[in-house]
PDB file of C-alpha atoms in Angstrom:
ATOM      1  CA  UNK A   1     -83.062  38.498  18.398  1.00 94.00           C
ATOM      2  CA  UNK A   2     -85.380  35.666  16.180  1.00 98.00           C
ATOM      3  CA  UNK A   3     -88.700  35.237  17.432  1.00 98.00           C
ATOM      4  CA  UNK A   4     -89.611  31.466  17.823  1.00 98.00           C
ATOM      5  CA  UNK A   5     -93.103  30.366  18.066  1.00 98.00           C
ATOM      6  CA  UNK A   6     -92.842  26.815  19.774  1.00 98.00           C
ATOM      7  CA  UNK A   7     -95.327  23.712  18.720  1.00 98.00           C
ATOM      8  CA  UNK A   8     -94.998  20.785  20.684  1.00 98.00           C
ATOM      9  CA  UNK A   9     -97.820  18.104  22.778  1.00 96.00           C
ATOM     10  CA  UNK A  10     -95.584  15.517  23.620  1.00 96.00           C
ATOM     11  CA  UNK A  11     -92.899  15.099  26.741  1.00 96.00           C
ATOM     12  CA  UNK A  12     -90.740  14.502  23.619  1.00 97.00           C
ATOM     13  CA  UNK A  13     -91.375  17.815  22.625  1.00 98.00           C
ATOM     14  CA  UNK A  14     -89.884  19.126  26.176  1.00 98.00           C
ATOM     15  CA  UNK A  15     -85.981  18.728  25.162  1.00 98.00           C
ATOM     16  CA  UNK A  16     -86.576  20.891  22.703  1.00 98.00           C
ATOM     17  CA  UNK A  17     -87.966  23.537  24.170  1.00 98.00           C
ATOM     18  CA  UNK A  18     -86.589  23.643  27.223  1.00 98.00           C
ATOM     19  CA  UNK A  19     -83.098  24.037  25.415  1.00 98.00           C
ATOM     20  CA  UNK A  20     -84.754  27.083  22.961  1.00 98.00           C
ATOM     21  CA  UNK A  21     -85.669  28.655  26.198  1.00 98.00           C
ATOM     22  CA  UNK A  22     -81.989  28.752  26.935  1.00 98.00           C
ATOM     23  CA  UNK A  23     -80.596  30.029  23.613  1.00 98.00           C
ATOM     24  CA  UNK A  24     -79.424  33.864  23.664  1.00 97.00           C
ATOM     25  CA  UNK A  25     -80.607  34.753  20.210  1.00 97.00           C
ATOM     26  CA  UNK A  26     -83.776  33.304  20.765  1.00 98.00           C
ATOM     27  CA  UNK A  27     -87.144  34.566  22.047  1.00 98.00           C
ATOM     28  CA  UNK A  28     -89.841  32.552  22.841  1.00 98.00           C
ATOM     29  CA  UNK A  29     -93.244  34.744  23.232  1.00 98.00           C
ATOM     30  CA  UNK A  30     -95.419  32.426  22.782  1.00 98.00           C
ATOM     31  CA  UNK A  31     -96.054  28.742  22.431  1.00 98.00           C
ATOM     32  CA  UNK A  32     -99.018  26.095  21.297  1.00 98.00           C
ATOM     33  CA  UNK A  33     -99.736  23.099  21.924  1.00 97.00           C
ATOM     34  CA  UNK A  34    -103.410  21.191  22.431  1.00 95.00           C
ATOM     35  CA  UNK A  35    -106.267  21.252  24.297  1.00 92.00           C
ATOM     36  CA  UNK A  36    -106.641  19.352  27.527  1.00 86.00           C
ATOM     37  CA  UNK A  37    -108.097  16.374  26.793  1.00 80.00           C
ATOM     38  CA  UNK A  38    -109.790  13.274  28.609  1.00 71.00           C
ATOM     39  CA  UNK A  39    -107.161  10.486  28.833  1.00 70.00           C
ATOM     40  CA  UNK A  40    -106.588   6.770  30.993  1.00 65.00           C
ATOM     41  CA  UNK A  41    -109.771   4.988  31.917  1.00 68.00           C
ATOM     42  CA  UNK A  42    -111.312   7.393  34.589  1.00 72.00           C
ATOM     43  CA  UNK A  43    -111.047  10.169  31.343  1.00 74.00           C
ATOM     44  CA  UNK A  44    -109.582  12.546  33.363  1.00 81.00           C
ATOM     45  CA  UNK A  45    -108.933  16.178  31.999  1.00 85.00           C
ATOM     46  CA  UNK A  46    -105.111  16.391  32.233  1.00 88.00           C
ATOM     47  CA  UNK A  47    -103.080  18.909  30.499  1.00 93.00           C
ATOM     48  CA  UNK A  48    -100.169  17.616  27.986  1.00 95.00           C
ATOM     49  CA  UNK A  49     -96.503  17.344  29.599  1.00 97.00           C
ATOM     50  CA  UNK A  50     -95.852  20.849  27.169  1.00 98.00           C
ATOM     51  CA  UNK A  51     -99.177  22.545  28.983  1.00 97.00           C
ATOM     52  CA  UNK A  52     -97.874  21.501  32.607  1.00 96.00           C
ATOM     53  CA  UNK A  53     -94.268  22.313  32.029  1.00 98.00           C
ATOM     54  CA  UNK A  54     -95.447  26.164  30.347  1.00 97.00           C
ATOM     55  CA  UNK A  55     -97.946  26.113  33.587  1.00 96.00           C
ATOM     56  CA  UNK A  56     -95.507  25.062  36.009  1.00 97.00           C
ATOM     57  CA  UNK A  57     -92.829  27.793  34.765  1.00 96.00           C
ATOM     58  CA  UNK A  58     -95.523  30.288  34.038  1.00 97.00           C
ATOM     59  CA  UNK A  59     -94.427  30.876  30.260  1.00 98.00           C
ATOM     60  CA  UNK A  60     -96.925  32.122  27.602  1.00 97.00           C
ATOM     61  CA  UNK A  61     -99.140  28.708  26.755  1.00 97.00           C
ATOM     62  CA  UNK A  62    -101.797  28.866  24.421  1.00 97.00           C
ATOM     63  CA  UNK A  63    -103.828  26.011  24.151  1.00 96.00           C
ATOM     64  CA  UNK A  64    -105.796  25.068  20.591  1.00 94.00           C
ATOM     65  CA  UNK A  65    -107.933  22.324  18.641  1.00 93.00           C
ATOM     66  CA  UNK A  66    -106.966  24.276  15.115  1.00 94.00           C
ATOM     67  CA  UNK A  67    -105.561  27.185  13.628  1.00 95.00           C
ATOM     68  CA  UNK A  68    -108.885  29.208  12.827  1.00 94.00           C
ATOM     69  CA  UNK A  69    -108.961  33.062  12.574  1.00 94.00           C
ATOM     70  CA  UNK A  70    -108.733  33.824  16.703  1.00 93.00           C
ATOM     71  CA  UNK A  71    -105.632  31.955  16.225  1.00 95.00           C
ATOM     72  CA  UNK A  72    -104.113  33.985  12.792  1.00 96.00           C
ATOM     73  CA  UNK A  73    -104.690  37.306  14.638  1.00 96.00           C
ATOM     74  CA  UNK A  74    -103.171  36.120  17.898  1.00 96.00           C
ATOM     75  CA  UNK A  75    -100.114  34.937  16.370  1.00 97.00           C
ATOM     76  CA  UNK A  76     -99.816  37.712  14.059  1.00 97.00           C
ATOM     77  CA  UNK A  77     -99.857  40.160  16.735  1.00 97.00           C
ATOM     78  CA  UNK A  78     -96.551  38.553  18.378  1.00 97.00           C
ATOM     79  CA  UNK A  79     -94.702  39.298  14.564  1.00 97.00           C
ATOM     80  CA  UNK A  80     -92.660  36.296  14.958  1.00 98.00           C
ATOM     81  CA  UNK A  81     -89.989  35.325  12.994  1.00 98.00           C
ATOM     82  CA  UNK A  82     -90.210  31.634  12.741  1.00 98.00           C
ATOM     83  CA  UNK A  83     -92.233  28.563  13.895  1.00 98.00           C
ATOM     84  CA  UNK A  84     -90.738  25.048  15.627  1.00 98.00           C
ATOM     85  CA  UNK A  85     -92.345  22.456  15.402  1.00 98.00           C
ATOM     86  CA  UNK A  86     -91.997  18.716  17.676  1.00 98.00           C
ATOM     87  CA  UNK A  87     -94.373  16.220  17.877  1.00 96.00           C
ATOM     88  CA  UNK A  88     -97.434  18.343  17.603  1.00 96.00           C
ATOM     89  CA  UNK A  89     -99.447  16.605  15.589  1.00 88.00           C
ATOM     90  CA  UNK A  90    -102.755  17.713  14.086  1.00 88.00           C
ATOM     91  CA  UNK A  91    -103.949  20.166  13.016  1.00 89.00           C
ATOM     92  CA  UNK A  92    -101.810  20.547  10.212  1.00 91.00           C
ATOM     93  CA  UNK A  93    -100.323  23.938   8.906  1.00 96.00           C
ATOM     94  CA  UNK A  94    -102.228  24.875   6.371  1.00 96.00           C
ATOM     95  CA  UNK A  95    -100.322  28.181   4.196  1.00 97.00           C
ATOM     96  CA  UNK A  96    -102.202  31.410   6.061  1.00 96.00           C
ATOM     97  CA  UNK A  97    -100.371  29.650   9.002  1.00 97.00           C
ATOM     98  CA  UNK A  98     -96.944  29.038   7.568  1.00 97.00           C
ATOM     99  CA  UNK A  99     -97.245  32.598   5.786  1.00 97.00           C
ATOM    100  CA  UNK A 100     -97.482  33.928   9.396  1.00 97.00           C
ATOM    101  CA  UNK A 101     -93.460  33.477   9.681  1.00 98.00           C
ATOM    102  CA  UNK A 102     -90.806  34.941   7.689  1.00 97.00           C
ATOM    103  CA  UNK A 103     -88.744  32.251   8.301  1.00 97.00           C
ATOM    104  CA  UNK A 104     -91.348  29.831   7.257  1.00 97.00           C
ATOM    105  CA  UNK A 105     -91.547  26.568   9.978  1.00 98.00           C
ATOM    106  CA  UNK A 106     -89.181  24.016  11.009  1.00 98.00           C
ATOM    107  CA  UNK A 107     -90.171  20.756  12.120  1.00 98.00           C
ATOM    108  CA  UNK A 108     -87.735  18.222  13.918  1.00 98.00           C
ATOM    109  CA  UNK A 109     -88.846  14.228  12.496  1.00 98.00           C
ATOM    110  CA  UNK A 110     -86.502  11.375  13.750  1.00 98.00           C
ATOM    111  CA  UNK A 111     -86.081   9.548  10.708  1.00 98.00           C
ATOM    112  CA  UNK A 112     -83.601  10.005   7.509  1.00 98.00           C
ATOM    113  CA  UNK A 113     -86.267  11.331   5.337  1.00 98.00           C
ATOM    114  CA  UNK A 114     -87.780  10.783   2.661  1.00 98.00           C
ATOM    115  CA  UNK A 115     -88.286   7.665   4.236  1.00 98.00           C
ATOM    116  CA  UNK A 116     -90.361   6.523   7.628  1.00 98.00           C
ATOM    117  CA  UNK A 117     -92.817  10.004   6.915  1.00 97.00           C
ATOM    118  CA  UNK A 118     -95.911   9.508   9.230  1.00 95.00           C
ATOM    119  CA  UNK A 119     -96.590   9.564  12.708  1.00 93.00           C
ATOM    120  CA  UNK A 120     -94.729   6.666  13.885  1.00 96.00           C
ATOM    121  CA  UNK A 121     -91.234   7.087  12.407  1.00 98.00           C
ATOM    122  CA  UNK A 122     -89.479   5.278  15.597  1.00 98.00           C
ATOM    123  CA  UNK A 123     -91.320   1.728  15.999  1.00 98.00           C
ATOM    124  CA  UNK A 124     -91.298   1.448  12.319  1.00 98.00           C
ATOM    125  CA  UNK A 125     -88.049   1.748  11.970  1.00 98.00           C
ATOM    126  CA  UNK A 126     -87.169  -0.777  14.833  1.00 98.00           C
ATOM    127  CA  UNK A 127     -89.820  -3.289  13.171  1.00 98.00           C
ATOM    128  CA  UNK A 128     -88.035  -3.297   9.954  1.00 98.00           C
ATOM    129  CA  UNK A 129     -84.503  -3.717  11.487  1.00 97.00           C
ATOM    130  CA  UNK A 130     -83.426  -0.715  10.527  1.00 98.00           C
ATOM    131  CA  UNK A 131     -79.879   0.100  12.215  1.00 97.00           C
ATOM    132  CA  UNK A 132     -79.033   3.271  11.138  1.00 98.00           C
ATOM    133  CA  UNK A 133     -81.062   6.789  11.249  1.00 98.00           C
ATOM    134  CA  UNK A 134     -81.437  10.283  11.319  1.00 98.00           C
ATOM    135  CA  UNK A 135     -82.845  13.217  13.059  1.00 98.00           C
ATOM    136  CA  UNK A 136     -84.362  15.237   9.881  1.00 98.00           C
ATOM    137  CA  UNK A 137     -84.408  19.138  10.232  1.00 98.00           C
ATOM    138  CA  UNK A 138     -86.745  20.077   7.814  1.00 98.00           C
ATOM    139  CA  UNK A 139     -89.093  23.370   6.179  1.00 98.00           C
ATOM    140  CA  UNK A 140     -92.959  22.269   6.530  1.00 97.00           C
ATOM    141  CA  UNK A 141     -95.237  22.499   3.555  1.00 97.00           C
ATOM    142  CA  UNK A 142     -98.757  21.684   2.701  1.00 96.00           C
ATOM    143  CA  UNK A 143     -97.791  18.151   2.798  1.00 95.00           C
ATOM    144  CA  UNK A 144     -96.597  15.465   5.547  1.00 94.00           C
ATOM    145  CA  UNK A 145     -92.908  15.434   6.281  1.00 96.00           C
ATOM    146  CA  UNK A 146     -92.270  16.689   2.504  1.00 97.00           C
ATOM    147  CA  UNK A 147     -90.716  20.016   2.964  1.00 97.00           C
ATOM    148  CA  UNK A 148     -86.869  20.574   2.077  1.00 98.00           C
ATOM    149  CA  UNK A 149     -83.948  19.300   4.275  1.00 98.00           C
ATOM    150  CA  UNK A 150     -82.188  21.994   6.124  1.00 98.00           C
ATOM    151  CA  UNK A 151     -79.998  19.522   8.322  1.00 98.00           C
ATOM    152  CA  UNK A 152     -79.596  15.471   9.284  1.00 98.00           C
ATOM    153  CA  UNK A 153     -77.666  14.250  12.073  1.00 98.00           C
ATOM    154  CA  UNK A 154     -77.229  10.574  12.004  1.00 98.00           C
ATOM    155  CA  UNK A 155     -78.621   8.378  14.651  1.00 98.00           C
ATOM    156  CA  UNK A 156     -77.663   4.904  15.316  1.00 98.00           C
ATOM    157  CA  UNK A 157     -80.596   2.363  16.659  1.00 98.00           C
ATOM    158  CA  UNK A 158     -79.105   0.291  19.171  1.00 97.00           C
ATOM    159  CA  UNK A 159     -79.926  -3.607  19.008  1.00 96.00           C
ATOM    160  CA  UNK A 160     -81.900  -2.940  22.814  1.00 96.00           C
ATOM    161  CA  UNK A 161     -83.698   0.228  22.078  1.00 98.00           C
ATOM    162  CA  UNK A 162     -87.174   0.483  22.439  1.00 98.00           C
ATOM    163  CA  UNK A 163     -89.251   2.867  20.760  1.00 98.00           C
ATOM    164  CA  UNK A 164     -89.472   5.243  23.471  1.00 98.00           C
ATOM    165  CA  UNK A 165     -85.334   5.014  24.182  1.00 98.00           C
ATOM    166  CA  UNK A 166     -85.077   5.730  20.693  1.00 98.00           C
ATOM    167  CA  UNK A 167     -87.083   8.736  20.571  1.00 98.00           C
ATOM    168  CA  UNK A 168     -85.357   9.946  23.914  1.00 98.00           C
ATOM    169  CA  UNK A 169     -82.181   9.822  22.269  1.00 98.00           C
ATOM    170  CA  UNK A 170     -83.149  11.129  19.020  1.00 98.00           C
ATOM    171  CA  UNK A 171     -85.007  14.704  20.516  1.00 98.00           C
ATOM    172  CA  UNK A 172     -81.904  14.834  22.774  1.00 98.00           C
ATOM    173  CA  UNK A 173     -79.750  14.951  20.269  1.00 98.00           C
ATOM    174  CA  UNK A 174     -81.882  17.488  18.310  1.00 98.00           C
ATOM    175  CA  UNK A 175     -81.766  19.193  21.589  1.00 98.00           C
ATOM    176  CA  UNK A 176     -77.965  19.347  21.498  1.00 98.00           C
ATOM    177  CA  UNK A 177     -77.173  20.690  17.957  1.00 98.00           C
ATOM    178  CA  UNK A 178     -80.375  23.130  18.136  1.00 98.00           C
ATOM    179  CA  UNK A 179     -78.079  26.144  18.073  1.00 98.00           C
ATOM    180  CA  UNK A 180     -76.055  25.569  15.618  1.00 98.00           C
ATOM    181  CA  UNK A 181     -78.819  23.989  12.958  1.00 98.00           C
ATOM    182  CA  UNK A 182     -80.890  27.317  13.474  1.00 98.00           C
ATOM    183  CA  UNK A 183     -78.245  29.762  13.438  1.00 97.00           C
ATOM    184  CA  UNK A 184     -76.731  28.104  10.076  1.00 97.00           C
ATOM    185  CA  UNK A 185     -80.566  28.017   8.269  1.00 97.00           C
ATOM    186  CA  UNK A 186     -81.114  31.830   9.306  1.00 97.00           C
ATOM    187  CA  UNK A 187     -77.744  32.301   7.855  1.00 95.00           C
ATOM    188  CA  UNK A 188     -78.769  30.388   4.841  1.00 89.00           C
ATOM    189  CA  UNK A 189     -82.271  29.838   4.753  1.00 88.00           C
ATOM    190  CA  UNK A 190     -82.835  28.924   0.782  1.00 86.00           C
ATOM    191  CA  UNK A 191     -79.490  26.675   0.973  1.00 87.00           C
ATOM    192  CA  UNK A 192     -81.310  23.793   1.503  1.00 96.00           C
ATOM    193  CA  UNK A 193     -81.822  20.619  -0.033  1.00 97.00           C
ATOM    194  CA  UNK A 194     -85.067  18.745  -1.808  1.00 97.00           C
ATOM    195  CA  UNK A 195     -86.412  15.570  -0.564  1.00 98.00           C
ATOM    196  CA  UNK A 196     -86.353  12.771  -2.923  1.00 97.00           C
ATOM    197  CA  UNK A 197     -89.617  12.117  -3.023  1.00 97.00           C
ATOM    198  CA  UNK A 198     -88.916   8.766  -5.453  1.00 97.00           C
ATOM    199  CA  UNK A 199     -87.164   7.486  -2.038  1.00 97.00           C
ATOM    200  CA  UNK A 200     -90.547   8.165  -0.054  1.00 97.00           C
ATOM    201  CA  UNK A 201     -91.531   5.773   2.313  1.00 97.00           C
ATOM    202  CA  UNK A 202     -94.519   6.193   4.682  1.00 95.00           C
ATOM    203  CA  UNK A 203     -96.201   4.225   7.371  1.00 92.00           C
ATOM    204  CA  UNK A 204     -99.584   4.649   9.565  1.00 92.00           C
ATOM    205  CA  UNK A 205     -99.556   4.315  13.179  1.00 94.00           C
ATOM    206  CA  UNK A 206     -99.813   0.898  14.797  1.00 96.00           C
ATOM    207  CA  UNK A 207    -103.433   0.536  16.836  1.00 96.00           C
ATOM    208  CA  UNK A 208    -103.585  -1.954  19.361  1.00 96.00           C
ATOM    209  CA  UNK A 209    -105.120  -4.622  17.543  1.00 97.00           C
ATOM    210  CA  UNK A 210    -102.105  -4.433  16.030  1.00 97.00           C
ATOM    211  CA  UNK A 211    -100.307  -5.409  18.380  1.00 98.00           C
ATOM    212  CA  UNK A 212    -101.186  -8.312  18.436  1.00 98.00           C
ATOM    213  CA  UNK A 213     -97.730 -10.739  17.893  1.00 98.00           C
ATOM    214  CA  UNK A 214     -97.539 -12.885  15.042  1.00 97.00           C
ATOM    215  CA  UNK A 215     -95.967 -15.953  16.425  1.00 96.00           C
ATOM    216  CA  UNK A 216     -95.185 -17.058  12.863  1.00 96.00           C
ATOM    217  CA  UNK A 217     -92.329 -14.793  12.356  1.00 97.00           C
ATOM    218  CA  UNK A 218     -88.746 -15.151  13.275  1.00 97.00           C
ATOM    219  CA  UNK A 219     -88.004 -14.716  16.863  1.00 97.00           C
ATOM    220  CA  UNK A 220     -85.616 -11.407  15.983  1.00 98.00           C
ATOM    221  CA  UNK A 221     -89.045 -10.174  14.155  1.00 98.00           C
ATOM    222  CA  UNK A 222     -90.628 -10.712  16.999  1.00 98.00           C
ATOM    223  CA  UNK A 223     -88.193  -9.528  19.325  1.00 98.00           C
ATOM    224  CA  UNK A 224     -88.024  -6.114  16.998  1.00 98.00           C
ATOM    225  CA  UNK A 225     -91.540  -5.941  17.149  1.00 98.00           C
ATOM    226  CA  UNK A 226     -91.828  -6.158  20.941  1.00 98.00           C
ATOM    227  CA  UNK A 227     -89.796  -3.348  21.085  1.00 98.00           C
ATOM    228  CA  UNK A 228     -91.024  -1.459  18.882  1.00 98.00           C
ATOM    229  CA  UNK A 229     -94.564  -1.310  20.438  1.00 98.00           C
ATOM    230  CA  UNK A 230     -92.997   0.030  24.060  1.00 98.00           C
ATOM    231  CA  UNK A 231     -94.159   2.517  25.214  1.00 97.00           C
ATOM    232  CA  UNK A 232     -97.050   2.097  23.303  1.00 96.00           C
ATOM    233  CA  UNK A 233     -99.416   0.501  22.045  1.00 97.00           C
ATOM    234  CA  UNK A 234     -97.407  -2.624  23.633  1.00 98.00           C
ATOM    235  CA  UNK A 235     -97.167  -6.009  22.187  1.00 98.00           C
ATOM    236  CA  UNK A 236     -99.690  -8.799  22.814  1.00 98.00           C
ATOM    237  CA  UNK A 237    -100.717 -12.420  22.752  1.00 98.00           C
ATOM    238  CA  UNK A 238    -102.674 -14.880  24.428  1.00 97.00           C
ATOM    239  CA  UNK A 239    -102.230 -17.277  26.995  1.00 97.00           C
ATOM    240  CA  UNK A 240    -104.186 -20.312  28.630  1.00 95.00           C
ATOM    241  CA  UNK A 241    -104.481 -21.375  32.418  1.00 93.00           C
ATOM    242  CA  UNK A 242    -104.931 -24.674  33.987  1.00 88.00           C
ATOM    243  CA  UNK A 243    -108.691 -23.934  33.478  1.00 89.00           C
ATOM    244  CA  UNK A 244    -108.422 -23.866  29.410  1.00 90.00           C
ATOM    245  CA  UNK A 245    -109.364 -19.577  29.853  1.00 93.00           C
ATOM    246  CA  UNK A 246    -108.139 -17.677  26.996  1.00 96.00           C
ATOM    247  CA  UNK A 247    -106.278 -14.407  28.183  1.00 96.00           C
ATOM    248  CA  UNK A 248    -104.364 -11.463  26.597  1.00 97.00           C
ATOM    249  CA  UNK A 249    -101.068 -10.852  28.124  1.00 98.00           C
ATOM    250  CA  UNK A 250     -99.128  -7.819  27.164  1.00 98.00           C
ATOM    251  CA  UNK A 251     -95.498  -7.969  26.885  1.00 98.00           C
ATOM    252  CA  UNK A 252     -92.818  -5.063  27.670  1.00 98.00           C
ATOM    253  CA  UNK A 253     -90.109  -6.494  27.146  1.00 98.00           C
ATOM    254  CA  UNK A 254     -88.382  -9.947  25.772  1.00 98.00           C
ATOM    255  CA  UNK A 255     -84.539 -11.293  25.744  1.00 97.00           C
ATOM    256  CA  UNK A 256     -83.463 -12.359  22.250  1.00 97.00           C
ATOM    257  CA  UNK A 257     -80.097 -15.254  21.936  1.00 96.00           C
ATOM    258  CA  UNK A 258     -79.055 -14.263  18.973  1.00 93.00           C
ATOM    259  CA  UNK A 259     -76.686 -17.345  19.128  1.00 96.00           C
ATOM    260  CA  UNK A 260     -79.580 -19.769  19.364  1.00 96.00           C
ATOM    261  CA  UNK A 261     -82.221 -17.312  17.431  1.00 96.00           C
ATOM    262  CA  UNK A 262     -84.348 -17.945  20.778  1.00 96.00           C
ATOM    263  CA  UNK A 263     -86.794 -15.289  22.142  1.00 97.00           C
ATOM    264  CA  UNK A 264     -87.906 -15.182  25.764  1.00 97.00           C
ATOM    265  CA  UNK A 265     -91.066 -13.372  27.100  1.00 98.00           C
ATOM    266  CA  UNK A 266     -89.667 -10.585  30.095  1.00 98.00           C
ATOM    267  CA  UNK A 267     -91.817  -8.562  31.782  1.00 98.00           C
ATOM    268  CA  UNK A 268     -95.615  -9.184  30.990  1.00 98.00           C
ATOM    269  CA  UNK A 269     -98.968  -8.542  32.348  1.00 98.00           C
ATOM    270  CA  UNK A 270    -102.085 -10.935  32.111  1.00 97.00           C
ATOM    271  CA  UNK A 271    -105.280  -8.874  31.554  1.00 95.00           C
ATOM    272  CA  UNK A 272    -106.688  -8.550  35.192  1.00 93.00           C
ATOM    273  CA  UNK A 273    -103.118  -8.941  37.013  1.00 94.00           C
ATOM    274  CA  UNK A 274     -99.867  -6.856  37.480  1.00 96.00           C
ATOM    275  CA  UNK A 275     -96.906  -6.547  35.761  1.00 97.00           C
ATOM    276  CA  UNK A 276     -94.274  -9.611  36.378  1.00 98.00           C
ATOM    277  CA  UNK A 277     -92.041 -11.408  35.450  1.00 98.00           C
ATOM    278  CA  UNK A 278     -93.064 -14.359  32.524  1.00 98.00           C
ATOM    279  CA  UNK A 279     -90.200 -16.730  34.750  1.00 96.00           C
ATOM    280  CA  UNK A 280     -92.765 -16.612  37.676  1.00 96.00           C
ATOM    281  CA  UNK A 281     -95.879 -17.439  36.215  1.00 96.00           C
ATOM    282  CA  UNK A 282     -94.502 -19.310  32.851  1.00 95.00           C
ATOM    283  CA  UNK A 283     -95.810 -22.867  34.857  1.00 95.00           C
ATOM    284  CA  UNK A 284     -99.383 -21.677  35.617  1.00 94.00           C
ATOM    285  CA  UNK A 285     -99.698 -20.707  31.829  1.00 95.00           C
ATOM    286  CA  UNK A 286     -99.554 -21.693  27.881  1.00 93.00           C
ATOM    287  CA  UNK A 287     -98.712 -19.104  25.107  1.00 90.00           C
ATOM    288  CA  UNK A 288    -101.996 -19.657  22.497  1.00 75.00           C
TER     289      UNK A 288
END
C-alpha cells in the first residue's frame, strides 16, 4: 500500500483526487490545500472546492499558508510515501518538503512541457492557437514545472474550447490514466526522462487589465483570446450609448465564420447590467 499525500486548491484539483481516493493500492492519510480566504465582493470567508469536498466527506484536511516546521513534523509523522500535486499553487516545495517523500512529488501540468511552464498553461495555449497538447506527469524540483517527465498523454484543443473546457478535459483525462501512470513510475521511478530546458517556454498569468481586447488583431486572435480568458479573468472592451457614456462590457463568449474571418460578440455584460445576449442590445450600443 503507497501512501499519497494529496495537494490540490482548485475544483480542478477534485478529479484527481476523488479518483486516488478510489485506487486500491493507494492510501490517502492526509491532504493540503490553503487557507480559507476572503473572496467575491462581500469578502466572504469560503473554504476552497478541495476544503469543502474533504469537509463534506469528512477526510483528513489540513489547511496551510506555507510549509514551516508545524507542517515538516505533521507530515513526517504520517511516513508517506509520495506527494501529488494539482493546481496548488504557492507555496512552493522547497527540498526539506520534497525530502519528506521517498518517492519524491508528482505534479500533474496540462501542457507538453517544457513549454507553457507557469500558472496559466491553458489560456496561453488557446491564445497562441495552439492545437495540440499534453497532460505532463512530472517529478517537482526547486524550480517551476522543471522536474523530469515521468509520463505525457496527448491532448487535443478543440477549435470551441474555452479555457475552463480545456482544463476540464485535461484533469479528466489525468484522472483516467492515474493508475496506470503511478503504478508504472513506482515500478520505475528513475526511468524517466529530462526536460529540454532549450525548448522552455513560460508565460505569467493574464490580470484583468489584460483583458482588455485589442481590436487591432485578427478576428480568429480575437476570437482565441475571448476564449481563452473564460472562466477568468474574461475578455473586455468598451462600448458607447445613445448618451456618448463610455462603458466596459465583458464578453463570454463570441461566434467566429471562419469562411468570412468575421467575429461576433455572444453573450456579454455591460458594467452595471446582466448577462445577455450582444443581438439584443447591439442597437442601443457602439463597440469603442
Amino acid at each position: 500500500m503507497t501512501k499519497v499525500i494529496f495537494f490540490g486548491a482548485s475544483h480542478y484539483s477534485l478529479p484527481i483526487l476523488q479518483k486516488l481516493l478510489t485506487l486500491a493500492d493507494f492510501q490517502v492519510p492526509l491532504i493540503v490545500t490553503k487557507t480559507d480566504k476572503a473572496s467575491g465582493r462581500d469578502q466572504k470567508i469560503t473554504p476552497n472546492p478541495v476544503a469543502q469536498f474533504c469537509q463534506e466527506q469528512q477526510l483528513p484536511l489540513l489547511q496551510v499558508d506555507s510549509f514551516d516546521s508545524h507542517f515538516l513534523s505533521l507530515v513526517s509523522s504520517y511516513s508517506p510515501d509520495l506527494g501529488l500535486c494539482v493546481a496548488f499553487g504557492p507555496p512552493f516545495f522547497d527540498q526539506a518538503t520534497i525530502d519528506l517523500f521517498p518517492k519524491k512529488i508528482i505534479n500533474i501540468h496540462p501542457s507538453p512541457l517544457p513549454r507553457y511552464r507557469g500558472a496559466t498553461p491553458g489560456p496561453w495555449q488557446i491564445i497562441k492557437g495552439e492545437e495540440n497538447s499534453a497532460v505532463t506527469f512530472f517529478q517537482i524540483d526547486l524550480l517551476p514545472d522543471h522536474g523530469p517527465i515521468i509520463a505525457s498523454l496527448p491532448l487535443k484543443i478543440n477549435p470551441h474550447d474555452t479555457a475552463g473546457i480545456f482544463y476540464d478535459r485535461a484533469f479528466q483525462l489525468a484522472a483516467d490514466h492515474l493508475d496506470t501512470v503511478l503504478k508504472n513510475y513506482l515500478q520505475n521511478p528513475t526511468q524517466l526522462q529530462a526536460q529540454d530546458h532549450s525548448q522552455k517556454s513560460y508565460f505569467p498569468k493574464i490580470t484583468k487589465e489584460e483583458a482588455k481586447i485589442d481590436w487591432q488583431q485578427s478576428p480568429k486572435d480575437i476570437y482565441n483570446f475571448i476564449r481563452a480568458l473564460n472562466p477568468f479573468p474574461i475578455a473586455w472592451t468598451t462600448v458607447s450609448n445613445s448618451k456618448q457614456q463610455i462603458l466596459k462590457m465583458k464578453i463570454f463568449s463570441a461566434d467566429f465564420d471562419s469562411a468570412t474571418q468575421t467575429l461576433t460578440p455572444k453573450t456579454v455584460q455591460i458594467e452595471g447590467k446582466n448577462k445577455t445576449n450582444w443581438s439584443q442590445i447591439k442597437p442601443y450600443y457602439s463597440l469603442s
